[in-house]
mmCIF file of C-alpha atoms in Angstrom:
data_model
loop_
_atom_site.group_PDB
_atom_site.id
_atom_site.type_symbol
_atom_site.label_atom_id
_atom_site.label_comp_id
_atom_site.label_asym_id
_atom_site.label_seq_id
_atom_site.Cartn_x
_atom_site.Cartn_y
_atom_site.Cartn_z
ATOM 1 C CA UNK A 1 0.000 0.000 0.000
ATOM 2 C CA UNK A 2 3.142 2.335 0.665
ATOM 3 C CA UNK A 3 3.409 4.928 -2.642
ATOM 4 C CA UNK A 4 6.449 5.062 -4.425
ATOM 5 C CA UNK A 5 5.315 8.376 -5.941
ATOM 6 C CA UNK A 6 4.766 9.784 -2.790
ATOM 7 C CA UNK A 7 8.107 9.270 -1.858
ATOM 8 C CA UNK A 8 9.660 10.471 -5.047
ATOM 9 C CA UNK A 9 7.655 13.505 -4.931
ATOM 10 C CA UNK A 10 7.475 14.760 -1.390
ATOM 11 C CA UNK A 11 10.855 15.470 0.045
ATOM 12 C CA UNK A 12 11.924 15.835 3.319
ATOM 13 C CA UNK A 13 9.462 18.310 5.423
ATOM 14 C CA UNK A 14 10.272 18.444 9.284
ATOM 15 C CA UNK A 15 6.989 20.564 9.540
ATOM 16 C CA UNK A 16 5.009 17.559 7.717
ATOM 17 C CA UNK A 17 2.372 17.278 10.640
ATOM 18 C CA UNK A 18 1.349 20.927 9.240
ATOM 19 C CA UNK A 19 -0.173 19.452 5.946
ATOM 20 C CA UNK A 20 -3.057 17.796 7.496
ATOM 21 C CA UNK A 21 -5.111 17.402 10.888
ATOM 22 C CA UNK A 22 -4.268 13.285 10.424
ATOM 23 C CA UNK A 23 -0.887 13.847 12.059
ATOM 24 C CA UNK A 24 -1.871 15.416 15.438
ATOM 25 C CA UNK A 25 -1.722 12.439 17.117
ATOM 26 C CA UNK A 26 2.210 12.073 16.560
ATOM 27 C CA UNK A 27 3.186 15.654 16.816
ATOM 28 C CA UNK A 28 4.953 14.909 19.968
ATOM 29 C CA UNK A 29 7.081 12.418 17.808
ATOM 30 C CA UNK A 30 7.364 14.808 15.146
ATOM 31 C CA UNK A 31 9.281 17.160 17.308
ATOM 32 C CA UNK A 32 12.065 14.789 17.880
ATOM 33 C CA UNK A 33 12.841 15.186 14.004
ATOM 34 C CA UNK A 34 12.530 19.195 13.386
ATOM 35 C CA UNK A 35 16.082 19.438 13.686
ATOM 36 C CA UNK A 36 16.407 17.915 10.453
ATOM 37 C CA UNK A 37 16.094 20.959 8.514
ATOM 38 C CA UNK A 38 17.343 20.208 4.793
ATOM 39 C CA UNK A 39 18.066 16.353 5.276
ATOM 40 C CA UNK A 40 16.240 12.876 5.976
ATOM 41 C CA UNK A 41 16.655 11.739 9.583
ATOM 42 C CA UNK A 42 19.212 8.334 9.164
ATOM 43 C CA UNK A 43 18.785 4.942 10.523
ATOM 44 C CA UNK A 44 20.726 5.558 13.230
ATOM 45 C CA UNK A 45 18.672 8.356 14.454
ATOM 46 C CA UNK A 46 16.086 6.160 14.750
ATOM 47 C CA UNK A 47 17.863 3.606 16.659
ATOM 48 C CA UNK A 48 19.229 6.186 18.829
ATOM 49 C CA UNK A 49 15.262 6.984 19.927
ATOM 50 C CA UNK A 50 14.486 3.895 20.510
ATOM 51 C CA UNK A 51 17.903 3.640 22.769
ATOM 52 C CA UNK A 52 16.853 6.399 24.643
ATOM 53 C CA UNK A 53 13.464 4.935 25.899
ATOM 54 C CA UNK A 54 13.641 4.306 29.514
ATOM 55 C CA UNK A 55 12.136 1.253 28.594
ATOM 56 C CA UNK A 56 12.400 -0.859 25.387
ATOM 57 C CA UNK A 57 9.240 -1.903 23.349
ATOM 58 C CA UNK A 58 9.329 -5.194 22.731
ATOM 59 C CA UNK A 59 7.186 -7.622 20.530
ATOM 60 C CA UNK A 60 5.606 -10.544 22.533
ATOM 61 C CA UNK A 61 8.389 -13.087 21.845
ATOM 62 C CA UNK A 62 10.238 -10.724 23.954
ATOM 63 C CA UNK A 63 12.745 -9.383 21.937
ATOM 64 C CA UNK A 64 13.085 -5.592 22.022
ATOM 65 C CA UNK A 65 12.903 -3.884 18.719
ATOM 66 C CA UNK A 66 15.273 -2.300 16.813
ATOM 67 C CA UNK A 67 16.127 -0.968 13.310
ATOM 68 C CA UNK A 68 18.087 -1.818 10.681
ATOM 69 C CA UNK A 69 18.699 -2.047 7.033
ATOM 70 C CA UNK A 70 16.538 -3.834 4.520
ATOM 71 C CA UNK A 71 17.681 -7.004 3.677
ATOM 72 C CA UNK A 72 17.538 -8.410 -0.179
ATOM 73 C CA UNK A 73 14.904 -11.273 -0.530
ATOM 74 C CA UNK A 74 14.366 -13.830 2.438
ATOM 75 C CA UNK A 75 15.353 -17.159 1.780
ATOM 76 C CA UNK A 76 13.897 -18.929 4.788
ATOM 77 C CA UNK A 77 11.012 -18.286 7.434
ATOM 78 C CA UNK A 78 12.651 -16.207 9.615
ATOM 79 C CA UNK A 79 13.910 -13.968 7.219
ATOM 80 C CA UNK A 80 10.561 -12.886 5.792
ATOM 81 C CA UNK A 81 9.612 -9.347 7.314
ATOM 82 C CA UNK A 82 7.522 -9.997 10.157
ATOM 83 C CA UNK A 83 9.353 -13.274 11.273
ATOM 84 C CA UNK A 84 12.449 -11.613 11.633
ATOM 85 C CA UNK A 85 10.223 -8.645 13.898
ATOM 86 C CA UNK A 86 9.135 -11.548 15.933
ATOM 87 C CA UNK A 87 12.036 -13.659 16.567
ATOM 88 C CA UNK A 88 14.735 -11.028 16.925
ATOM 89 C CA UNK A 89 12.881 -7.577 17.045
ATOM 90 C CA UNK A 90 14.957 -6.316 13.852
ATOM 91 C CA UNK A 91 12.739 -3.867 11.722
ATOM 92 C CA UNK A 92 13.701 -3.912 8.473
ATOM 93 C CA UNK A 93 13.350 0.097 7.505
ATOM 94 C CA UNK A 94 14.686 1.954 3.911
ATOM 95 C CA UNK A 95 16.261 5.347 3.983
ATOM 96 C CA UNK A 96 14.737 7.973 2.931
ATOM 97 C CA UNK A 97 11.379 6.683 3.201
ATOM 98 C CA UNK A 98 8.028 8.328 4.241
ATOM 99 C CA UNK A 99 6.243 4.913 4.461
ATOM 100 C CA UNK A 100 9.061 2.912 6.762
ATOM 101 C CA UNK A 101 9.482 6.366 8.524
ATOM 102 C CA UNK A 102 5.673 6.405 9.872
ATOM 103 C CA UNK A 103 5.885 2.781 10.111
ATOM 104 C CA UNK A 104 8.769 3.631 13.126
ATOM 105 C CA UNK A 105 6.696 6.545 14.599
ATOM 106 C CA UNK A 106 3.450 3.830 15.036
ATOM 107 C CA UNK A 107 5.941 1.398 17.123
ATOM 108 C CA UNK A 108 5.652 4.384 19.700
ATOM 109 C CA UNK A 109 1.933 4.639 19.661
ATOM 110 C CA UNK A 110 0.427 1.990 19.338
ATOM 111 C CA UNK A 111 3.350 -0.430 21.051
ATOM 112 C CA UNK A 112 0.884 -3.074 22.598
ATOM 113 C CA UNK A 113 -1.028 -3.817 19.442
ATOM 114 C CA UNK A 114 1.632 -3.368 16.722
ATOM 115 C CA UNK A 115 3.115 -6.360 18.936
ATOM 116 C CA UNK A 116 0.060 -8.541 18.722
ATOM 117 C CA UNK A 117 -0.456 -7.585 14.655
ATOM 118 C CA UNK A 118 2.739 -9.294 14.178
ATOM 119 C CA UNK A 119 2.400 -12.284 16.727
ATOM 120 C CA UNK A 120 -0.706 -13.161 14.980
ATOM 121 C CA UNK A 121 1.011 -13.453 11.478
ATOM 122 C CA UNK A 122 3.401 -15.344 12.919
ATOM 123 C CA UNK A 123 1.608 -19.379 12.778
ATOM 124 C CA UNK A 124 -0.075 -18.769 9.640
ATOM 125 C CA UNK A 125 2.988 -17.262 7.835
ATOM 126 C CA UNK A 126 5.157 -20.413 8.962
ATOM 127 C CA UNK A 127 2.606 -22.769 8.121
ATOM 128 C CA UNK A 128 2.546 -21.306 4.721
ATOM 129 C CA UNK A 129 6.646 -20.554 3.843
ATOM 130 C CA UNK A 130 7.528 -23.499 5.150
ATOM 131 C CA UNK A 131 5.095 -25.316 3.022
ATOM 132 C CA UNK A 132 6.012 -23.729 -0.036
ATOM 133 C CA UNK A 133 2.836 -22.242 -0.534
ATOM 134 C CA UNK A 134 1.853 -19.220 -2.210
ATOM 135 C CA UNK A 135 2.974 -16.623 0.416
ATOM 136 C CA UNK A 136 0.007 -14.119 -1.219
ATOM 137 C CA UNK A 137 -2.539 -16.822 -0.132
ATOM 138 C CA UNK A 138 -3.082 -15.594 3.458
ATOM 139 C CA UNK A 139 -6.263 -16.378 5.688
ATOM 140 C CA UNK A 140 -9.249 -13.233 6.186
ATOM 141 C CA UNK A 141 -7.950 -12.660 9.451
ATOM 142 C CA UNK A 142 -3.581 -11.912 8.045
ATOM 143 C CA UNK A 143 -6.005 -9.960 5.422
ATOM 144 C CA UNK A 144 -7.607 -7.964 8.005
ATOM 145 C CA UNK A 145 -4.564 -7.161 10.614
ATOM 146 C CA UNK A 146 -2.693 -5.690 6.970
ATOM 147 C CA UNK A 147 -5.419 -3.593 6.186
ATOM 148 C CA UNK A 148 -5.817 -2.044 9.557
ATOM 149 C CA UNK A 149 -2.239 -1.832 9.966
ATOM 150 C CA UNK A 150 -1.234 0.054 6.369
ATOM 151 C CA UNK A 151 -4.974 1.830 6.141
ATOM 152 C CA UNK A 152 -6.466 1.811 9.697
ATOM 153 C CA UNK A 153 -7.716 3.899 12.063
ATOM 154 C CA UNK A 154 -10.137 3.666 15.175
ATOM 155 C CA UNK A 155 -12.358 5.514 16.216
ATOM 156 C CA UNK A 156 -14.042 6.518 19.604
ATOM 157 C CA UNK A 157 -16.984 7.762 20.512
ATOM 158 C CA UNK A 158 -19.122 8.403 23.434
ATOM 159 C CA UNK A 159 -22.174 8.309 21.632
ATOM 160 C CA UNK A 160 -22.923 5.448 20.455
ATOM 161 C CA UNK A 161 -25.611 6.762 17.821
ATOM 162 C CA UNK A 162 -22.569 8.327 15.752
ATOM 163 C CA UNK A 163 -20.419 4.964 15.861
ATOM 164 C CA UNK A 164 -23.839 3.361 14.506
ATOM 165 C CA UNK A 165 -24.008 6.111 11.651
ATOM 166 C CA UNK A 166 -20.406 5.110 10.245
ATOM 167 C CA UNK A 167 -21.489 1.070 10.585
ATOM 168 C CA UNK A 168 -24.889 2.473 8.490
ATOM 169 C CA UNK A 169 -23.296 4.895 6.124
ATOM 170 C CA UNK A 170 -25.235 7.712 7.086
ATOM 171 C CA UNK A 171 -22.455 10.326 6.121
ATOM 172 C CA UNK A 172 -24.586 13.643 5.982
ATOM 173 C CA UNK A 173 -26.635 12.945 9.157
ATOM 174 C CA UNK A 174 -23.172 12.654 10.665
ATOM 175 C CA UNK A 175 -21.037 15.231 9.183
ATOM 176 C CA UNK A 176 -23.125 17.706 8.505
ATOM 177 C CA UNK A 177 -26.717 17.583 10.481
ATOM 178 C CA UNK A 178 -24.368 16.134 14.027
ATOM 179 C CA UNK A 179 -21.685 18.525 13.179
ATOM 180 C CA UNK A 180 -21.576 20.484 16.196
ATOM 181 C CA UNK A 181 -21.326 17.446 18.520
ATOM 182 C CA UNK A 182 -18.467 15.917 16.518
ATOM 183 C CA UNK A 183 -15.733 17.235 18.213
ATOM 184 C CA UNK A 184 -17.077 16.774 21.355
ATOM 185 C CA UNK A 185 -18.124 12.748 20.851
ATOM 186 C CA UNK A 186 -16.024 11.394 18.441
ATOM 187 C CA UNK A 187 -12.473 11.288 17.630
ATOM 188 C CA UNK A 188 -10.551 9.322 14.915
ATOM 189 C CA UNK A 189 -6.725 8.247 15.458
ATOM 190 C CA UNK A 190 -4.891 7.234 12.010
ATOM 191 C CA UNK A 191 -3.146 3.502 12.799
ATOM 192 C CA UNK A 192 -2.134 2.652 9.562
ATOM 193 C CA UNK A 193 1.267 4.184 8.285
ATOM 194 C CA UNK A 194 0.208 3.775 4.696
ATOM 195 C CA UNK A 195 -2.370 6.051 5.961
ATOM 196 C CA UNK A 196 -0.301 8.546 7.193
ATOM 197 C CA UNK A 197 1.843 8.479 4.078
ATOM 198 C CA UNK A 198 -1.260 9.730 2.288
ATOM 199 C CA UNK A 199 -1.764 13.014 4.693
ATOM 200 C CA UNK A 200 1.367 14.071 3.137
ATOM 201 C CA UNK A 201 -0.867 14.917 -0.585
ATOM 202 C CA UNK A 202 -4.319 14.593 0.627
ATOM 203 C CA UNK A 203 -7.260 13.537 -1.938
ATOM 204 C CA UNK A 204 -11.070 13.343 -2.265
ATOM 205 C CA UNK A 205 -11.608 9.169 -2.090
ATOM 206 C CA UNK A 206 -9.018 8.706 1.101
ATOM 207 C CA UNK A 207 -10.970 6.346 3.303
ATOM 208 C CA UNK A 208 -9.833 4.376 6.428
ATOM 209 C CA UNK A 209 -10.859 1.292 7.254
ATOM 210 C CA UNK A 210 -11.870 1.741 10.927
ATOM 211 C CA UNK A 211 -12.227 -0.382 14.446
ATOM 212 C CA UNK A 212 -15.091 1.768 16.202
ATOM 213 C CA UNK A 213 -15.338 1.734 20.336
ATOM 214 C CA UNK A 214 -17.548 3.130 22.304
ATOM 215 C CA UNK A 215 -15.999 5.136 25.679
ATOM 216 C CA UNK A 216 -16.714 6.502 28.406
ATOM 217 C CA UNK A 217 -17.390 10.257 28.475
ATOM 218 C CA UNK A 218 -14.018 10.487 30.554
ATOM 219 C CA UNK A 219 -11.965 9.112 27.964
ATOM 220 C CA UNK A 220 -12.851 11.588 25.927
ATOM 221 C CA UNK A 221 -11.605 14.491 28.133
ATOM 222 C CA UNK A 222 -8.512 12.803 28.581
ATOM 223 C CA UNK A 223 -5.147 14.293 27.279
ATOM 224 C CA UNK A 224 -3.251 13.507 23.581
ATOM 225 C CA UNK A 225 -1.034 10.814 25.065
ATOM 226 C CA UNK A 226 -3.388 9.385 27.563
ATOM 227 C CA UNK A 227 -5.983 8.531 25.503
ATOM 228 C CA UNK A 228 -3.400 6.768 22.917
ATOM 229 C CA UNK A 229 -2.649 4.358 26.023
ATOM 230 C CA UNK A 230 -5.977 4.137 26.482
ATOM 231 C CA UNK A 231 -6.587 3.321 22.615
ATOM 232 C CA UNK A 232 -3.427 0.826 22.403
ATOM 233 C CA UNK A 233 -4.684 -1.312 25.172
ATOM 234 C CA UNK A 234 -8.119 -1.426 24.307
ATOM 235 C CA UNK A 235 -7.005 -2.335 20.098
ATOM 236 C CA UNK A 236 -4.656 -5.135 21.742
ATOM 237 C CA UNK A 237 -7.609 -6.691 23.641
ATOM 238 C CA UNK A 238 -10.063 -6.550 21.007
ATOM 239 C CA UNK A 239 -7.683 -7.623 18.222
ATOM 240 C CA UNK A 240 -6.518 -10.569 20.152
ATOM 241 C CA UNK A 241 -9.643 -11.558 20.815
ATOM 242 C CA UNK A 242 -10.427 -12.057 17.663
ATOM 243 C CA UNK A 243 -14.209 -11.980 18.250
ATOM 244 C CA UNK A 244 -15.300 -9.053 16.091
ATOM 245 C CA UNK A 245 -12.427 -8.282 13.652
ATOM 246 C CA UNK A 246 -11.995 -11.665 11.527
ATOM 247 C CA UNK A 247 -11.655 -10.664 8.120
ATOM 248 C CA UNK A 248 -11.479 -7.387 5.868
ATOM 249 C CA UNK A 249 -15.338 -6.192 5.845
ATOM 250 C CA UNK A 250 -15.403 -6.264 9.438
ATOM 251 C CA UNK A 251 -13.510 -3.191 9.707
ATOM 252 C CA UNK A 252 -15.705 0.042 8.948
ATOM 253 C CA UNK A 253 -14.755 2.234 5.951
ATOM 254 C CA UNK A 254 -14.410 5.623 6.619
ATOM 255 C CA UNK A 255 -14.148 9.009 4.633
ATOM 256 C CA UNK A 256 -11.947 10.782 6.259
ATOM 257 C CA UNK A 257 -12.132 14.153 4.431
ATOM 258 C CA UNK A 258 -15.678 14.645 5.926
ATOM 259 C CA UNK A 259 -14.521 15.416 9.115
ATOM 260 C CA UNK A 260 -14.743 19.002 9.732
ATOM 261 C CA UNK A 261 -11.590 20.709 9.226
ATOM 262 C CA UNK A 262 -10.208 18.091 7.317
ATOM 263 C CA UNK A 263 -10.987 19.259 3.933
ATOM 264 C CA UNK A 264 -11.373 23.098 3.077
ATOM 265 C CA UNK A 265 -14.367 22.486 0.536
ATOM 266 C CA UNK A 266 -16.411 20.549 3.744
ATOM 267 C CA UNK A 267 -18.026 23.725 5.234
ATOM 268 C CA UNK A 268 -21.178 23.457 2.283
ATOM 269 C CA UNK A 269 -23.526 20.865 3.007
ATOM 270 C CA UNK A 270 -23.494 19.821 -1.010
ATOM 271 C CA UNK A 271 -19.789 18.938 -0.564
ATOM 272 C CA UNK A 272 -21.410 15.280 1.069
ATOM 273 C CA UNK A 273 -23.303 14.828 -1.652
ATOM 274 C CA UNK A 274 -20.897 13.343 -3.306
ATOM 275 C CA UNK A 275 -21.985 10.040 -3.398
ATOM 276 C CA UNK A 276 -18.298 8.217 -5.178
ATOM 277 C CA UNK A 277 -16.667 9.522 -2.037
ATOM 278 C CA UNK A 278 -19.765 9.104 0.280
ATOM 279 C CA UNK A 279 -20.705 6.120 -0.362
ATOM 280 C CA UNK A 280 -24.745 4.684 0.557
ATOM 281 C CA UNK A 281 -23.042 1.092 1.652
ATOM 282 C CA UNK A 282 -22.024 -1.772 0.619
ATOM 283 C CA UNK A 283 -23.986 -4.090 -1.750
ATOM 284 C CA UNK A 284 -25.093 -7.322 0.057
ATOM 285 C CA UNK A 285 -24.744 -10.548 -1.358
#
């Protein structure tokens, strides 16, 4: 999902969280790279924030992560890229890269569940490499944890009515006629960083495919970095639960240039009448 263009076209930009409100929620990471005026932040540098952690984050085998180089093609099972994250903690991560570099910044949010995502690839992956099997030929489930984790985002609510609007497509009713309760109710935090690679040139279709929860009012009124603790623990639970989120379609589409603020043409009503970005629903078998 990660956009070669992107990264051939969009340079270096320290003040990147600027170009859209999808990057608020890692503007306190951001800051750790505005030094880096005219030049890409190096592998190193991201080692050397992960070294300064008081404590490491580590994937459930254990192993604390870390970063290095990409490696040419894997020859055996534990070479393939989320394997190797499991076994050893090594990251693979390019230079120079928008999509690797958000990739890195989501290990800091979302530590708990990035570390389940990959312990759940892990039996089905061997199963299939080590059998020689077509390694595109995953199960719904692989399917799902990719999507949420290049094009995902959850959502929270304390209303319960507007989390029932996104499951029913009900688009206007939400953005436009509940407008003035959105800010207060509901709040959307980008997971994927294939998602977050797209904030960087924003366009009418960009949709994220969405775990909804409903939270207490409290949660809501929590801080930035709170309620990401909050959200990482909650996304671990549910995802390991594997009771709701089985395969792709469970996961809610969402278009995320309806949110107030988020687009400049969203303050006229017609702008969600656009129904090839705001989509009735799906078609049922």
């Amino acid at each position: 999902m990660f956009s070669q263009k992107i990264d051939a076209e969009k340079e270096w930009d320290a003040d990147f969280v600027a170009l859209s409100p999808i990057f608020e929620p890692l503007e306190y990471l951001a800051k750790k790279y505005s030094h880096f005026d005219n030049q890409w932040p190096a592998l190193e540098d991201y080692q050397s924030e992960l070294s300064s952690l008081p404590e490491p984050i580590k994937v459930l085998s254990g192993q604390s992560i870390k970063i290095v180089a990409q490696a040419g093609k894997p020859g055996h099972f534990h070479e393939h890229y989320a394997p190797r994250i499991y076994l050893t903690g090594e990251i693979q991560t390019r230079t120079e890269n928008w999509h690797d570099f958000f990739q890195f910044l989501t290990w800091f949010m979302f530590p708990k569940t990035k570390a389940v995502i990959n312990s759940l690839h892990i039996p089905a992956a061997k199963a299939r490499i080590e059998n020689n099997e077509d390694p595109g030929r995953r199960s719904p489930i692989e399917n799902m944890l990719s999507l949420f984790d290049e094009g995902g985002a959850v959502i929270i609510s304390s209303d319960e009515s507007m989390l029932q609007m996104i499951r029913d497509f009900q688009w206007k009713e939400l953005f436009w006629e509940r407008r003035e309760e959105l800010e207060a109710k509901l709040k959307l935090v980008t997971f994927g960083h294939a998602l977050y690679e797209k904030g960087l040139s924003t366009y009418i279709g960009m949709t994220a495919n969405c775990i909804l929860i409903h939270v207490d009012e409290s949660v809501m009124q929590q801080g930035e970095r709170a309620q990401l603790d909050y959200i990482d623990t909650e996304l671990a639970q549910i995802l390991q639960s594997a009771e709701i989120y089985k395969k792709p379609k469970d996961l809610s589409p969402f278009p995320l240039l309806g949110l107030p603020g988020w687009h400049e043409d969203n303050e006229i009503e017609t702008f969600y009448d656009n129904e090839r970005y705001f989509r009735p629903g799906r078609k049922k078998a």
